[in-house]
Amino acid sequence: MDIGFLTTGLLTGLREGVEAALIVSIILAYLARTGNARRFGRIWLGTAAAVALSAAVGAILWVSIGGLTSPAEEYFEGSAMLLAAIVVTWMLFWMRRTAANIKGELHAGVDRALTDGSVWALSILAFTAVVREGIETSLFLLGQATAATTEEAGAASTLVGAFIGILIAVLLGYGFYRGARVINLARFFRWTGVALVFIAGGLVSHAAHEFIDAGLIGVGTATAFDISGVLPHEPEGGNLLGQLLRAVFGYTSTPEWTTLVTWIVYVVGVLALYLQPMKPRSPAPISTSLPAPGA
């Protein structure tokens, strides 16, 4: 079992799992508070369908990668890693922007579903709320597992870590439902978000390396430096720190200039934007114009 890839999988499963668990717990708590606990089954049905679809998407993509040959394999793997990084980056900023209002939006969605009286309305609400997190998790884990395939047991370690993280998230979700102040959510999402930025940066640099191997990128392919004698990243080097850095941050002891610059630009740029204080939304301007005569 590779501890580095286990850690990255756990962080991803925990972060994404907590978001999904928080959504489900908010819906269930609101139903219970409004005397609609009998509707819980529909929420679980929608949640189960979202989880099953997300797992199926990830499995199909993973099997598709295994059937490719070079250079199509490098193209697909690089694209999968790049897509995963884009998705998680979008998710981080979406969650940062909407976290303050998500509870009210979910309550409004439950009210609409109960008012409409549709048998499937609550299931659809739970499905649409959870499937976004599930698809994002599948794509991000696909990118991480793809990057880990060069290491012995790397992909398996990533998936085991994700499973452990999701189990922890389920327990935290139960704590949210019961009203326990298990963790400071704002601080949790902020610092796990920072960790995911570094992990996504590793995926972006891995994608650049795959495109170099496939011949798609022909500039900046020279080795920037070689510190393999001090801190090797290969398992054969026997350096656990180097392997951990490779799994979590995409570290390599012999990076090409393109992969190095790509990692630096992504991590520095995204962190600078992500850590900026949120600007308060400006209130809608109040019209001072007088109504037209006869209006």
Short mmCIF file of C-alpha atoms in Angstrom, two decimals:
data_model
loop_
_atom_site.label_atom_id
_atom_site.label_comp_id
_atom_site.label_asym_id
_atom_site.label_seq_id
_atom_site.Cartn_x
_atom_site.Cartn_y
_atom_site.Cartn_z
CA MET A 1 0.00 0.00 0.00
CA ASP A 2 1.40 3.42 -1.02
CA ILE A 3 0.90 5.92 1.82
CA GLY A 4 1.26 8.95 -0.47
CA PHE A 5 -1.49 7.95 -2.90
CA LEU A 6 -3.58 6.68 0.02
CA THR A 7 -3.38 10.19 1.48
CA THR A 8 -4.39 11.95 -1.74
CA GLY A 9 -7.34 9.59 -2.20
CA LEU A 10 -8.41 10.08 1.42
CA LEU A 11 -8.28 13.88 1.10
CA THR A 12 -10.35 13.78 -2.09
CA GLY A 13 -12.92 11.33 -0.71
CA LEU A 14 -13.17 13.26 2.56
CA ARG A 15 -13.57 16.70 0.98
CA GLU A 16 -16.04 15.65 -1.72
CA GLY A 17 -17.81 13.22 0.59
CA VAL A 18 -18.35 15.88 3.24
CA GLU A 19 -19.92 18.19 0.66
CA ALA A 20 -22.35 15.47 -0.43
CA ALA A 21 -23.04 14.38 3.17
CA LEU A 22 -23.69 17.97 4.17
CA ILE A 23 -26.21 18.37 1.36
CA VAL A 24 -28.08 15.17 2.30
CA SER A 25 -28.03 15.99 6.02
CA ILE A 26 -29.45 19.49 5.41
CA ILE A 27 -32.32 18.02 3.37
CA LEU A 28 -33.06 15.28 5.92
CA ALA A 29 -32.89 17.66 8.90
CA TYR A 30 -35.29 20.07 7.19
CA LEU A 31 -37.72 17.27 6.36
CA ALA A 32 -37.62 16.06 9.97
CA ARG A 33 -38.15 19.57 11.33
CA THR A 34 -41.17 20.14 9.09
CA GLY A 35 -42.80 16.81 10.04
CA ASN A 36 -41.94 15.05 6.78
CA ALA A 37 -39.58 12.36 8.08
CA ARG A 38 -41.69 9.77 6.24
CA ARG A 39 -40.18 11.16 3.01
CA PHE A 40 -36.65 10.06 3.93
CA GLY A 41 -36.85 7.01 1.67
CA ARG A 42 -37.12 9.21 -1.42
CA ILE A 43 -34.01 11.13 -0.43
CA TRP A 44 -32.06 7.89 0.03
CA LEU A 45 -33.32 6.65 -3.34
CA GLY A 46 -32.10 9.76 -5.15
CA THR A 47 -28.79 9.68 -3.27
CA ALA A 48 -28.21 6.00 -4.10
CA ALA A 49 -28.95 6.62 -7.78
CA ALA A 50 -26.46 9.53 -7.85
CA VAL A 51 -23.74 7.43 -6.20
CA ALA A 52 -24.35 4.52 -8.60
CA LEU A 53 -24.20 6.77 -11.69
CA SER A 54 -21.01 8.48 -10.47
CA ALA A 55 -19.32 5.12 -9.82
CA ALA A 56 -20.43 3.83 -13.24
CA VAL A 57 -19.00 6.89 -15.02
CA GLY A 58 -15.67 6.46 -13.25
CA ALA A 59 -15.55 2.72 -13.97
CA ILE A 60 -16.36 3.15 -17.67
CA LEU A 61 -13.67 5.79 -18.11
CA TRP A 62 -11.13 3.67 -16.21
CA VAL A 63 -11.81 0.61 -18.38
CA SER A 64 -11.58 2.77 -21.50
CA ILE A 65 -8.08 3.91 -20.54
CA GLY A 66 -6.92 0.31 -20.12
CA GLY A 67 -7.89 -0.57 -23.69
CA LEU A 68 -5.83 2.15 -25.38
CA THR A 69 -2.36 1.90 -26.91
CA SER A 70 0.38 4.52 -27.29
CA PRO A 71 0.12 7.41 -28.21
CA ALA A 72 -3.67 7.38 -27.78
CA GLU A 73 -3.16 6.22 -24.19
CA GLU A 74 -0.98 9.26 -23.40
CA TYR A 75 -3.51 11.59 -25.04
CA PHE A 76 -6.38 10.09 -23.06
CA GLU A 77 -4.51 9.96 -19.76
CA GLY A 78 -3.27 13.53 -20.15
CA SER A 79 -6.77 14.72 -21.06
CA ALA A 80 -8.29 12.84 -18.09
CA MET A 81 -5.83 14.46 -15.67
CA LEU A 82 -6.38 17.90 -17.18
CA LEU A 83 -10.17 17.51 -17.08
CA ALA A 84 -9.99 16.37 -13.46
CA ALA A 85 -7.93 19.42 -12.51
CA ILE A 86 -10.35 21.75 -14.33
CA VAL A 87 -13.36 20.16 -12.64
CA VAL A 88 -11.91 20.35 -9.14
CA THR A 89 -10.79 23.95 -9.71
CA TRP A 90 -14.29 24.92 -10.81
CA MET A 91 -15.76 23.05 -7.84
CA LEU A 92 -13.51 24.84 -5.34
CA PHE A 93 -14.53 28.28 -6.54
CA TRP A 94 -18.20 27.29 -6.91
CA MET A 95 -18.27 26.03 -3.33
CA ARG A 96 -16.45 29.12 -2.11
CA ARG A 97 -19.02 31.36 -3.78
CA THR A 98 -22.22 29.48 -2.91
CA ALA A 99 -21.46 27.91 0.48
CA ALA A 100 -23.18 30.73 2.37
CA ASN A 101 -26.45 30.27 0.46
CA ILE A 102 -26.58 26.51 -0.12
CA LYS A 103 -28.68 25.78 2.96
CA GLY A 104 -31.41 28.23 1.96
CA GLU A 105 -31.40 26.97 -1.64
CA LEU A 106 -31.84 23.35 -0.48
CA HIS A 107 -34.67 24.32 1.88
CA ALA A 108 -36.39 26.16 -0.97
CA GLY A 109 -35.99 23.10 -3.20
CA VAL A 110 -37.57 20.86 -0.53
CA ASP A 111 -40.48 23.28 -0.15
CA ARG A 112 -41.10 23.26 -3.90
CA ALA A 113 -40.95 19.46 -4.01
CA LEU A 114 -43.43 19.13 -1.13
CA THR A 115 -45.74 21.75 -2.63
CA ASP A 116 -45.75 20.11 -6.05
CA GLY A 117 -46.68 16.80 -4.43
CA SER A 118 -44.72 14.76 -6.98
CA VAL A 119 -43.73 11.27 -5.88
CA TRP A 120 -40.30 11.67 -7.45
CA ALA A 121 -39.65 15.36 -6.74
CA LEU A 122 -37.66 14.75 -3.56
CA SER A 123 -35.70 11.90 -5.16
CA ILE A 124 -34.81 14.14 -8.10
CA LEU A 125 -33.80 16.94 -5.72
CA ALA A 126 -31.43 14.61 -3.82
CA PHE A 127 -30.13 13.10 -7.07
CA THR A 128 -29.29 16.43 -8.71
CA ALA A 129 -27.73 17.79 -5.51
CA VAL A 130 -25.49 14.74 -4.96
CA VAL A 131 -24.67 13.67 -8.52
CA ARG A 132 -22.66 16.83 -9.17
CA GLU A 133 -20.40 16.02 -6.23
CA GLY A 134 -20.27 12.36 -7.28
CA ILE A 135 -19.26 13.03 -10.89
CA GLU A 136 -16.65 15.53 -9.74
CA THR A 137 -15.26 12.96 -7.31
CA SER A 138 -15.16 10.25 -9.99
CA LEU A 139 -13.34 12.49 -12.46
CA PHE A 140 -10.85 13.73 -9.89
CA LEU A 141 -10.13 10.22 -8.61
CA LEU A 142 -9.80 9.03 -12.21
CA GLY A 143 -7.12 11.66 -12.78
CA GLN A 144 -5.33 10.73 -9.56
CA ALA A 145 -5.54 6.99 -10.23
CA THR A 146 -4.29 7.52 -13.79
CA ALA A 147 -1.31 9.48 -12.48
CA ALA A 148 -0.69 6.72 -9.92
CA THR A 149 -0.60 3.85 -12.42
CA THR A 150 3.15 4.33 -12.90
CA GLU A 151 3.68 3.33 -9.26
CA GLU A 152 3.17 -0.17 -7.87
CA ALA A 153 -0.25 -0.37 -6.16
CA GLY A 154 -0.62 3.42 -6.62
CA ALA A 155 -4.09 3.37 -8.20
CA ALA A 156 -5.40 0.84 -5.68
CA SER A 157 -4.03 2.95 -2.82
CA THR A 158 -5.79 6.02 -4.20
CA LEU A 159 -9.14 4.24 -4.36
CA VAL A 160 -8.74 2.69 -0.88
CA GLY A 161 -7.91 6.12 0.52
CA ALA A 162 -10.97 7.61 -1.18
CA PHE A 163 -13.18 4.88 0.29
CA ILE A 164 -11.84 5.59 3.78
CA GLY A 165 -12.37 9.33 3.27
CA ILE A 166 -15.96 8.77 2.14
CA LEU A 167 -16.66 6.58 5.18
CA ILE A 168 -15.38 9.34 7.46
CA ALA A 169 -17.54 11.83 5.56
CA VAL A 170 -20.62 9.65 6.14
CA LEU A 171 -19.93 9.70 9.89
CA LEU A 172 -19.50 13.46 9.81
CA GLY A 173 -22.73 13.75 7.82
CA TYR A 174 -24.55 11.88 10.57
CA GLY A 175 -23.01 14.31 13.04
CA PHE A 176 -24.32 17.24 10.97
CA TYR A 177 -27.79 15.71 10.93
CA ARG A 178 -27.76 15.21 14.69
CA GLY A 179 -26.69 18.82 15.14
CA ALA A 180 -23.21 18.06 16.46
CA ARG A 181 -20.54 20.72 15.94
CA VAL A 182 -18.02 18.15 14.80
CA ILE A 183 -15.80 20.52 12.82
CA ASN A 184 -15.62 24.14 11.75
CA LEU A 185 -16.98 23.80 8.20
CA ALA A 186 -15.61 27.10 6.92
CA ARG A 187 -12.11 26.22 8.11
CA PHE A 188 -12.43 22.62 6.89
CA PHE A 189 -13.41 23.60 3.34
CA ARG A 190 -10.78 26.35 3.20
CA TRP A 191 -7.79 24.17 4.14
CA THR A 192 -8.88 21.04 2.32
CA GLY A 193 -9.40 23.33 -0.67
CA VAL A 194 -5.79 24.48 -0.39
CA ALA A 195 -4.66 20.83 -0.28
CA LEU A 196 -6.74 20.04 -3.38
CA VAL A 197 -5.14 22.95 -5.26
CA PHE A 198 -1.72 21.32 -4.75
CA ILE A 199 -3.07 17.91 -5.76
CA ALA A 200 -4.70 19.40 -8.87
CA GLY A 201 -1.43 21.16 -9.67
CA GLY A 202 0.24 17.75 -9.68
CA LEU A 203 -2.39 16.49 -12.12
CA VAL A 204 -1.82 19.47 -14.45
CA SER A 205 1.94 18.85 -14.48
CA HIS A 206 1.36 15.10 -15.01
CA ALA A 207 -0.91 15.96 -17.95
CA ALA A 208 1.82 18.15 -19.45
CA HIS A 209 4.30 15.25 -19.08
CA GLU A 210 1.91 12.84 -20.84
CA PHE A 211 1.47 15.30 -23.73
CA ILE A 212 5.26 15.61 -24.00
CA ASP A 213 5.57 11.80 -24.17
CA ALA A 214 2.88 11.72 -26.86
CA GLY A 215 4.71 14.37 -28.90
CA LEU A 216 1.90 16.90 -28.58
CA ILE A 217 4.16 19.36 -26.74
CA GLY A 218 7.56 19.91 -28.33
CA VAL A 219 8.88 22.93 -26.42
CA GLY A 220 10.36 23.01 -22.95
CA THR A 221 11.02 19.27 -22.96
CA ALA A 222 14.57 19.52 -21.62
CA THR A 223 15.15 18.50 -17.99
CA ALA A 224 15.08 21.56 -15.73
CA PHE A 225 17.17 19.91 -12.98
CA ASP A 226 18.06 16.48 -11.65
CA ILE A 227 18.02 15.91 -7.87
CA SER A 228 17.32 12.19 -8.06
CA GLY A 229 20.51 11.57 -6.12
CA VAL A 230 19.14 13.58 -3.18
CA LEU A 231 15.36 13.17 -3.29
CA PRO A 232 14.28 10.54 -5.85
CA HIS A 233 10.60 10.10 -6.60
CA GLU A 234 10.82 6.56 -7.99
CA PRO A 235 9.87 3.66 -5.70
CA GLU A 236 13.22 2.06 -6.56
CA GLY A 237 14.97 4.98 -4.85
CA GLY A 238 13.56 3.91 -1.51
CA ASN A 239 12.87 7.52 -0.45
CA LEU A 240 9.47 7.69 1.25
CA LEU A 241 9.46 11.51 1.34
CA GLY A 242 9.99 11.71 -2.41
CA GLN A 243 7.21 9.20 -3.05
CA LEU A 244 4.85 11.09 -0.72
CA LEU A 245 5.63 14.40 -2.44
CA ARG A 246 5.06 12.77 -5.84
CA ALA A 247 1.70 11.35 -4.81
CA VAL A 248 0.39 14.51 -3.13
CA PHE A 249 2.02 17.35 -5.10
CA GLY A 250 3.03 15.71 -8.38
CA TYR A 251 6.72 16.07 -7.48
CA THR A 252 9.37 14.65 -9.78
CA SER A 253 13.13 14.77 -9.25
CA THR A 254 13.73 15.27 -13.00
CA PRO A 255 11.02 17.65 -14.27
CA GLU A 256 10.88 19.03 -17.79
CA TRP A 257 10.78 22.82 -17.98
CA THR A 258 7.21 22.71 -19.27
CA THR A 259 5.92 20.55 -16.42
CA LEU A 260 7.76 22.64 -13.82
CA VAL A 261 6.49 25.97 -15.14
CA THR A 262 2.98 24.56 -15.55
CA TRP A 263 2.89 23.42 -11.91
CA ILE A 264 4.19 26.75 -10.59
CA VAL A 265 1.81 28.87 -12.69
CA TYR A 266 -1.23 26.79 -11.77
CA VAL A 267 -0.55 26.52 -8.02
CA VAL A 268 0.51 30.15 -7.51
CA GLY A 269 -2.27 31.56 -9.71
CA VAL A 270 -5.11 29.46 -8.29
CA LEU A 271 -4.00 29.88 -4.67
CA ALA A 272 -3.77 33.65 -5.11
CA LEU A 273 -7.38 33.74 -6.32
CA TYR A 274 -8.72 31.12 -3.91
CA LEU A 275 -7.29 32.74 -0.78
CA GLN A 276 -8.56 36.20 -1.64
CA PRO A 277 -11.21 37.47 0.81
CA MET A 278 -14.73 37.19 -0.57
CA LYS A 279 -16.17 40.55 -1.55
CA PRO A 280 -19.62 41.22 -0.07
CA ARG A 281 -22.32 41.28 -2.69
CA SER A 282 -23.52 44.77 -3.43
CA PRO A 283 -27.21 45.38 -2.71
CA ALA A 284 -29.43 46.05 -5.68
CA PRO A 285 -29.59 49.80 -6.41
CA ILE A 286 -32.73 51.55 -5.23
CA SER A 287 -34.49 53.38 -7.98
CA THR A 288 -35.18 57.04 -7.18
CA SER A 289 -36.94 57.89 -10.45
CA LEU A 290 -40.56 59.02 -10.26
CA PRO A 291 -43.23 57.08 -12.12
CA ALA A 292 -44.30 58.51 -15.44
CA PRO A 293 -47.50 60.54 -15.44
CA GLY A 294 -50.54 58.34 -15.78
CA ALA A 295 -48.63 55.21 -14.72
#
